[in-house]
PDB file of C-alpha atoms in Angstrom:
ATOM      1  CA  MET A  16     114.851  94.995  -6.884  1.00  0.00           C
ATOM      2  CA  THR A  17     113.978  96.879  -9.882  1.00  0.00           C
ATOM      3  CA  GLN A  18     110.352  97.199 -11.214  1.00  0.00           C
ATOM      4  CA  SER A  19     110.865  94.836 -14.374  1.00  0.00           C
ATOM      5  CA  GLY A  20     112.767  92.412 -12.132  1.00  0.00           C
ATOM      6  CA  THR A  21     109.732  92.363 -10.163  1.00  0.00           C
ATOM      7  CA  ALA A  22     107.308  91.386 -13.228  1.00  0.00           C
ATOM      8  CA  GLY A  23     109.762  88.775 -14.321  1.00  0.00           C
ATOM      9  CA  ASP A  24     109.895  87.170 -11.032  1.00  0.00           C
ATOM     10  CA  ALA A  25     106.123  87.527 -11.078  1.00  0.00           C
ATOM     11  CA  ARG A  26     105.918  85.648 -14.334  1.00  0.00           C
ATOM     12  CA  VAL A  27     108.638  82.955 -13.366  1.00  0.00           C
ATOM     13  CA  VAL A  28     106.246  82.073 -10.537  1.00  0.00           C
ATOM     14  CA  ASP A  29     102.965  82.120 -12.228  1.00  0.00           C
ATOM     15  CA  ARG A  30     104.387  80.145 -14.994  1.00  0.00           C
ATOM     16  CA  LEU A  31     105.171  77.342 -11.705  1.00  0.00           C
ATOM     17  CA  MET A  32     101.913  77.605 -10.098  1.00  0.00           C
ATOM     18  CA  PHE A  33     100.712  76.768 -13.575  1.00  0.00           C
ATOM     19  CA  LEU A  34     103.168  73.684 -14.145  1.00  0.00           C
ATOM     20  CA  MET A  35     102.125  72.632 -10.699  1.00  0.00           C
ATOM     21  CA  ILE A  36      98.216  72.883 -11.814  1.00  0.00           C
ATOM     22  CA  ALA A  37      99.095  71.396 -14.742  1.00  0.00           C
ATOM     23  CA  LEU A  38     100.955  68.273 -13.292  1.00  0.00           C
ATOM     24  CA  GLN A  39      98.000  67.639 -10.912  1.00  0.00           C
ATOM     25  CA  GLU A  40      95.573  67.340 -13.673  1.00  0.00           C
ATOM     26  CA  ARG A  41      97.710  65.198 -15.841  1.00  0.00           C
ATOM     27  CA  ALA A  42      98.256  62.699 -12.720  1.00  0.00           C
ATOM     28  CA  ASN A  43      94.481  62.714 -12.096  1.00  0.00           C
ATOM     29  CA  ARG A  44      93.812  62.048 -15.836  1.00  0.00           C
ATOM     30  CA  ALA A  45      96.539  59.369 -16.227  1.00  0.00           C
ATOM     31  CA  LEU A  46      94.676  57.574 -13.190  1.00  0.00           C
ATOM     32  CA  ALA A  47      91.606  57.798 -14.200  1.00  0.00           C
ATOM     33  CA  GLU A  48      92.464  56.475 -17.977  1.00  0.00           C
ATOM     34  CA  GLU A  49      94.455  53.639 -16.272  1.00  0.00           C
ATOM     35  CA  LEU A  50      91.084  52.951 -13.907  1.00  0.00           C
ATOM     36  CA  HIS A  51      88.872  53.239 -16.757  1.00  0.00           C
ATOM     37  CA  ASP A  52      90.458  50.903 -19.222  1.00  0.00           C
ATOM     38  CA  GLY A  53      91.493  48.306 -16.817  1.00  0.00           C
ATOM     39  CA  PRO A  54      90.113  46.967 -13.442  1.00  0.00           C
ATOM     40  CA  MET A  55      87.025  49.501 -13.684  1.00  0.00           C
ATOM     41  CA  GLN A  56      85.966  47.923 -16.960  1.00  0.00           C
ATOM     42  CA  GLU A  57      86.134  44.448 -15.564  1.00  0.00           C
ATOM     43  CA  LEU A  58      84.274  45.269 -12.158  1.00  0.00           C
ATOM     44  CA  THR A  59      81.454  46.954 -14.185  1.00  0.00           C
ATOM     45  CA  GLY A  60      80.954  43.957 -16.266  1.00  0.00           C
ATOM     46  CA  ILE A  61      81.050  41.798 -13.161  1.00  0.00           C
ATOM     47  CA  LEU A  62      78.640  44.083 -11.139  1.00  0.00           C
ATOM     48  CA  LEU A  63      76.171  44.268 -14.350  1.00  0.00           C
ATOM     49  CA  SER A  64      76.069  40.072 -14.579  1.00  0.00           C
ATOM     50  CA  LEU A  65      75.531  39.629 -10.920  1.00  0.00           C
ATOM     51  CA  ALA A  66      72.806  42.054 -10.816  1.00  0.00           C
ATOM     52  CA  SER A  67      70.922  40.050 -13.822  1.00  0.00           C
ATOM     53  CA  LEU A  68      71.649  37.000 -12.032  1.00  0.00           C
ATOM     54  CA  ARG A  69      70.220  38.395  -8.942  1.00  0.00           C
ATOM     55  CA  ARG A  70      66.919  39.283 -10.524  1.00  0.00           C
ATOM     56  CA  GLY A  71      66.194  35.729 -11.021  1.00  0.00           C
ATOM     57  CA  LEU A  72      66.931  34.430  -7.556  1.00  0.00           C
ATOM     58  CA  PRO A  73      64.851  33.899  -4.568  1.00  0.00           C
ATOM     59  CA  ALA A  74      65.262  36.666  -1.891  1.00  0.00           C
ATOM     60  CA  GLU A  75      67.744  35.088   0.441  1.00  0.00           C
ATOM     61  CA  ALA A  76      70.102  34.279  -2.506  1.00  0.00           C
ATOM     62  CA  ALA A  77      69.367  37.473  -4.202  1.00  0.00           C
ATOM     63  CA  ALA A  78      70.507  39.104  -0.548  1.00  0.00           C
ATOM     64  CA  GLN A  79      73.704  37.534  -0.354  1.00  0.00           C
ATOM     65  CA  ILE A  80      74.320  38.512  -4.042  1.00  0.00           C
ATOM     66  CA  THR A  81      73.711  42.276  -3.003  1.00  0.00           C
ATOM     67  CA  GLN A  82      76.278  41.758  -0.449  1.00  0.00           C
ATOM     68  CA  ILE A  83      78.867  40.873  -2.817  1.00  0.00           C
ATOM     69  CA  GLU A  84      77.998  43.661  -5.244  1.00  0.00           C
ATOM     70  CA  THR A  85      78.347  46.206  -2.290  1.00  0.00           C
ATOM     71  CA  ARG A  86      81.987  44.690  -1.662  1.00  0.00           C
ATOM     72  CA  LEU A  87      82.768  44.946  -5.164  1.00  0.00           C
ATOM     73  CA  ARG A  88      81.321  48.592  -5.275  1.00  0.00           C
ATOM     74  CA  ASP A  89      83.438  49.458  -2.326  1.00  0.00           C
ATOM     75  CA  ALA A  90      86.744  48.131  -3.908  1.00  0.00           C
ATOM     76  CA  ALA A  91      85.927  50.066  -6.795  1.00  0.00           C
ATOM     77  CA  ALA A  92      85.716  53.019  -4.750  1.00  0.00           C
ATOM     78  CA  ALA A  93      88.975  52.237  -3.195  1.00  0.00           C
ATOM     79  CA  LEU A  94      90.829  51.896  -6.513  1.00  0.00           C
ATOM     80  CA  HIS A  95      90.243  55.848  -6.763  1.00  0.00           C
ATOM     81  CA  ARG A  96      92.145  56.446  -3.744  1.00  0.00           C
ATOM     82  CA  PRO A  97      95.785  54.986  -3.600  1.00  0.00           C
ATOM     83  CA  GLN A  98      97.633  55.457  -0.732  1.00  0.00           C
ATOM     84  CA  PRO A  99      99.433  59.137  -0.293  1.00  0.00           C
ATOM     85  CA  PRO A 100     102.939  59.565  -0.273  1.00  0.00           C
ATOM     86  CA  PHE A 101     102.915  61.712   2.624  1.00  0.00           C
ATOM     87  CA  ARG A 102     100.850  59.331   4.554  1.00  0.00           C
ATOM     88  CA  PRO A 103     101.303  59.625   8.575  1.00  0.00           C
ATOM     89  CA  GLY A 104     103.521  56.585   9.262  1.00  0.00           C
ATOM     90  CA  ASN A 105     104.972  56.071   5.940  1.00  0.00           C
ATOM     91  CA  GLY A 106     108.955  56.645   6.199  1.00  0.00           C
ATOM     92  CA  PRO A 107     111.279  58.940   3.889  1.00  0.00           C
ATOM     93  CA  ARG A 108     111.929  55.773   1.721  1.00  0.00           C
ATOM     94  CA  GLN A 109     108.143  54.841   1.103  1.00  0.00           C
ATOM     95  CA  MET A 110     107.245  58.627   0.402  1.00  0.00           C
ATOM     96  CA  LEU A 111     109.491  58.800  -2.258  1.00  0.00           C
ATOM     97  CA  GLU A 112     108.790  55.681  -3.759  1.00  0.00           C
ATOM     98  CA  LEU A 113     104.836  56.214  -3.356  1.00  0.00           C
ATOM     99  CA  GLY A 114     105.642  59.892  -4.848  1.00  0.00           C
ATOM    100  CA  LEU A 115     107.662  58.922  -7.759  1.00  0.00           C
ATOM    101  CA  THR A 116     105.258  55.975  -8.669  1.00  0.00           C
ATOM    102  CA  GLN A 117     102.509  57.398  -8.589  1.00  0.00           C
ATOM    103  CA  ARG A 118     103.414  61.281  -9.606  1.00  0.00           C
ATOM    104  CA  VAL A 119     106.060  60.455 -11.993  1.00  0.00           C
ATOM    105  CA  GLU A 120     106.333  56.984 -13.472  1.00  0.00           C
ATOM    106  CA  GLY A 121     103.568  56.702 -16.195  1.00  0.00           C
ATOM    107  CA  VAL A 122     102.460  60.366 -15.826  1.00  0.00           C
ATOM    108  CA  LEU A 123     105.409  62.225 -16.776  1.00  0.00           C
ATOM    109  CA  VAL A 124     107.870  59.405 -17.998  1.00  0.00           C
ATOM    110  CA  ASP A 125     106.857  56.333 -19.843  1.00  0.00           C
ATOM    111  CA  ARG A 126     109.707  54.257 -17.648  1.00  0.00           C
ATOM    112  CA  LEU A 127     111.119  55.343 -14.390  1.00  0.00           C
ATOM    113  CA  TYR A 128     114.287  54.095 -12.828  1.00  0.00           C
ATOM    114  CA  THR A 129     115.551  54.965  -9.378  1.00  0.00           C
ATOM    115  CA  SER A 130     118.415  54.423  -7.255  1.00  0.00           C
ATOM    116  CA  LEU A 131     117.877  55.731  -3.428  1.00  0.00           C
ATOM    117  CA  ASP A 132     121.023  55.905  -0.753  1.00  0.00           C
ATOM    118  CA  ILE A 133     118.752  57.539   1.824  1.00  0.00           C
ATOM    119  CA  ASP A 134     119.115  55.218   4.624  1.00  0.00           C
ATOM    120  CA  VAL A 135     121.883  56.017   6.922  1.00  0.00           C
ATOM    121  CA  ALA A 136     120.577  59.863   7.099  1.00  0.00           C
ATOM    122  CA  PRO A 137     117.392  59.892   6.177  1.00  0.00           C
ATOM    123  CA  PRO A 138     115.932  62.806   4.557  1.00  0.00           C
ATOM    124  CA  ALA A 139     113.299  65.038   6.438  1.00  0.00           C
ATOM    125  CA  LEU A 140     109.515  65.287   5.123  1.00  0.00           C
ATOM    126  CA  ALA A 141     110.136  68.794   3.829  1.00  0.00           C
ATOM    127  CA  GLU A 142     113.236  67.519   1.960  1.00  0.00           C
ATOM    128  CA  VAL A 143     111.267  64.789   0.555  1.00  0.00           C
ATOM    129  CA  ALA A 144     108.690  67.238  -0.748  1.00  0.00           C
ATOM    130  CA  VAL A 145     111.433  69.552  -2.363  1.00  0.00           C
ATOM    131  CA  VAL A 146     112.930  66.373  -4.111  1.00  0.00           C
ATOM    132  CA  LEU A 147     109.708  65.248  -5.406  1.00  0.00           C
ATOM    133  CA  ALA A 148     108.747  68.735  -6.698  1.00  0.00           C
ATOM    134  CA  THR A 149     111.679  69.615  -8.495  1.00  0.00           C
ATOM    135  CA  VAL A 150     111.664  66.153 -10.336  1.00  0.00           C
ATOM    136  CA  GLN A 151     107.930  66.899 -11.443  1.00  0.00           C
ATOM    137  CA  LEU A 152     108.796  70.336 -12.483  1.00  0.00           C
ATOM    138  CA  LEU A 153     111.490  69.711 -14.362  1.00  0.00           C
ATOM    139  CA  LEU A 154     109.787  66.709 -15.998  1.00  0.00           C
ATOM    140  CA  GLN A 155     106.723  68.741 -16.655  1.00  0.00           C
ATOM    141  CA  GLU A 156     108.644  71.485 -18.208  1.00  0.00           C
ATOM    142  CA  SER A 157     110.979  69.782 -20.672  1.00  0.00           C
ATOM    143  CA  ASP A 158     107.544  68.631 -22.544  1.00  0.00           C
ATOM    144  CA  PRO A 159     104.264  69.868 -21.334  1.00  0.00           C
ATOM    145  CA  LEU A 160     102.562  67.515 -23.890  1.00  0.00           C
ATOM    146  CA  GLU A 161     104.735  64.534 -24.268  1.00  0.00           C
ATOM    147  CA  ARG A 162     106.307  61.905 -22.009  1.00  0.00           C
ATOM    148  CA  PRO A 163     110.346  61.277 -22.309  1.00  0.00           C
ATOM    149  CA  ALA A 164     110.894  57.773 -22.666  1.00  0.00           C
ATOM    150  CA  ARG A 165     112.967  57.053 -19.810  1.00  0.00           C
ATOM    151  CA  ALA A 166     114.153  58.761 -16.591  1.00  0.00           C
ATOM    152  CA  LEU A 167     116.669  57.837 -14.085  1.00  0.00           C
ATOM    153  CA  VAL A 168     115.704  59.178 -10.460  1.00  0.00           C
ATOM    154  CA  ALA A 169     119.119  58.895  -7.957  1.00  0.00           C
ATOM    155  CA  VAL A 170     118.875  60.403  -4.610  1.00  0.00           C
ATOM    156  CA  ARG A 171     121.637  60.180  -2.098  1.00  0.00           C
ATOM    157  CA  SER A 172     121.740  62.171   1.393  1.00  0.00           C
ATOM    158  CA  SER A 173     124.359  62.702   4.031  1.00  0.00           C
ATOM    159  CA  ALA A 174     124.701  64.398   7.088  1.00  0.00           C
ATOM    160  CA  GLU A 175     125.781  67.413   4.902  1.00  0.00           C
ATOM    161  CA  HIS A 176     123.316  67.263   1.571  1.00  0.00           C
ATOM    162  CA  VAL A 177     120.158  65.652   0.157  1.00  0.00           C
ATOM    163  CA  GLU A 178     121.801  65.227  -3.535  1.00  0.00           C
ATOM    164  CA  LEU A 179     119.284  64.640  -6.442  1.00  0.00           C
ATOM    165  CA  ALA A 180     120.288  63.304  -9.764  1.00  0.00           C
ATOM    166  CA  LEU A 181     117.811  63.490 -12.709  1.00  0.00           C
ATOM    167  CA  ARG A 182     118.726  61.761 -16.398  1.00  0.00           C
ATOM    168  CA  VAL A 183     116.256  62.130 -18.939  1.00  0.00           C
ATOM    169  CA  ALA A 184     116.142  60.379 -22.147  1.00  0.00           C
ATOM    170  CA  TYR A 185     113.511  60.643 -25.403  1.00  0.00           C
ATOM    171  CA  ALA A 186     112.749  58.168 -28.169  1.00  0.00           C
ATOM    172  CA  ASP A 187     112.455  61.082 -30.424  1.00  0.00           C
ATOM    173  CA  GLY A 188     115.840  60.374 -31.924  1.00  0.00           C
ATOM    174  CA  PHE A 189     119.538  60.763 -31.368  1.00  0.00           C
ATOM    175  CA  ARG A 190     120.634  64.360 -32.554  1.00  0.00           C
ATOM    176  CA  PRO A 191     119.502  67.711 -31.247  1.00  0.00           C
ATOM    177  CA  ASP A 192     116.947  69.711 -32.928  1.00  0.00           C
ATOM    178  CA  ALA A 193     114.813  72.893 -32.753  1.00  0.00           C
ATOM    179  CA  ALA A 194     112.556  71.064 -30.537  1.00  0.00           C
ATOM    180  CA  THR A 195     115.537  70.125 -28.054  1.00  0.00           C
ATOM    181  CA  ALA A 196     116.763  73.648 -28.150  1.00  0.00           C
ATOM    182  CA  GLY A 197     113.340  74.920 -26.992  1.00  0.00           C
ATOM    183  CA  ARG A 198     112.842  72.363 -24.201  1.00  0.00           C
ATOM    184  CA  LEU A 199     116.282  73.089 -22.974  1.00  0.00           C
ATOM    185  CA  GLU A 200     115.755  76.858 -22.858  1.00  0.00           C
ATOM    186  CA  ARG A 201     112.497  76.013 -20.945  1.00  0.00           C
ATOM    187  CA  LEU A 202     114.338  73.580 -18.710  1.00  0.00           C
ATOM    188  CA  ARG A 203     116.949  76.316 -18.026  1.00  0.00           C
ATOM    189  CA  GLN A 204     114.375  79.325 -16.893  1.00  0.00           C
ATOM    190  CA  VAL A 205     113.021  76.736 -14.102  1.00  0.00           C
ATOM    191  CA  ALA A 206     116.541  75.235 -13.151  1.00  0.00           C
ATOM    192  CA  ASP A 207     117.585  78.212 -12.623  1.00  0.00           C
ATOM    193  CA  VAL A 208     114.710  79.172  -9.958  1.00  0.00           C
ATOM    194  CA  LEU A 209     114.920  75.619  -8.572  1.00  0.00           C
ATOM    195  CA  GLY A 210     118.752  75.964  -8.138  1.00  0.00           C
ATOM    196  CA  ALA A 211     118.821  72.864 -10.456  1.00  0.00           C
ATOM    197  CA  ARG A 212     122.383  72.570 -12.592  1.00  0.00           C
ATOM    198  CA  LEU A 213     121.127  71.346 -16.106  1.00  0.00           C
ATOM    199  CA  SER A 214     123.601  69.536 -18.198  1.00  0.00           C
ATOM    200  CA  PRO A 215     122.473  68.633 -22.025  1.00  0.00           C
ATOM    201  CA  ASP A 216     124.108  66.010 -23.735  1.00  0.00           C
ATOM    202  CA  ALA A 217     125.740  67.283 -26.681  1.00  0.00           C
ATOM    203  CA  VAL A 218     125.460  64.309 -28.992  1.00  0.00           C
ATOM    204  CA  THR A 219     121.673  63.229 -28.209  1.00  0.00           C
ATOM    205  CA  SER A 220     118.325  65.007 -27.224  1.00  0.00           C
ATOM    206  CA  ALA A 221     119.072  64.098 -23.386  1.00  0.00           C
ATOM    207  CA  TRP A 222     119.760  65.928 -20.362  1.00  0.00           C
ATOM    208  CA  SER A 223     120.532  65.483 -17.015  1.00  0.00           C
ATOM    209  CA  ALA A 224     119.898  67.859 -13.930  1.00  0.00           C
ATOM    210  CA  ALA A 225     121.661  67.645 -10.226  1.00  0.00           C
ATOM    211  CA  VAL A 226     120.569  69.360  -7.281  1.00  0.00           C
ATOM    212  CA  ARG A 227     122.499  69.759  -3.864  1.00  0.00           C
ATOM    213  CA  LEU A 228     120.410  70.807  -0.383  1.00  0.00           C
ATOM    214  CA  PRO A 229     122.497  71.742   2.091  1.00  0.00           C
ATOM    215  CA  ARG A 230     121.086  70.252   5.374  1.00  0.00           C
ATOM    216  CA  ALA A 231     121.323  71.678   9.109  1.00  0.00           C
ATOM    217  CA  PRO A 232     122.610  69.189  11.421  1.00  0.00           C
ATOM    218  CA  SER A 233     119.544  68.981  12.928  1.00  0.00           C
ATOM    219  CA  GLN A 234     118.021  67.827   9.518  1.00  0.00           C
ATOM    220  CA  ALA A 235     119.681  64.554   9.273  1.00  0.00           C
ATOM    221  CA  GLY A 236     117.573  61.569  10.181  1.00  0.00           C
ATOM    222  CA  GLY A 237     114.786  64.175  11.243  1.00  0.00           C
TER     223      GLY A 237
END
């Protein structure tokens, strides 16, 4: 490999590392915003009301209110720790569903549709991880600042392959423009690294990508 080729590969790797860091930061920010604007505000209001009520109660009743406050604080803390996709005991379908729900929908795309045909020859943990990472990296690179409107993720596994199809659509009109061209150029670079086949829509700003992961016989159902 030439020196310039080595430098080019390093730049691609650096870009992928940056994307993964940015992805995790976006996921954490989206979760924090959702919790802060929703149940956390409600729980905080309830806790403040209970604290005010407790101060005017006899000791025994105040102790009971304190126990309720403790349980509510524990519930609030639990909201910050959603079940991880790769938790021991989770099967391939549950890992994929949790991963797509927690790390893709509402984080990288507004509305996510899924089709999982994986029960006959379930993917192994490593294959699930590759599928999730591929979806995340492609969506993150398609537009690092704004989320697409809709995406369809279809995963099919057989004894020979694990196949991923990703279809993405935007709400910014229906004709390709300069922004679309820049998006596709970024996507092509990442798709080449990931071994994905990229197919832009000739009429709209939508695009799709497909990846086929060959499997060793021992991986099917592993």
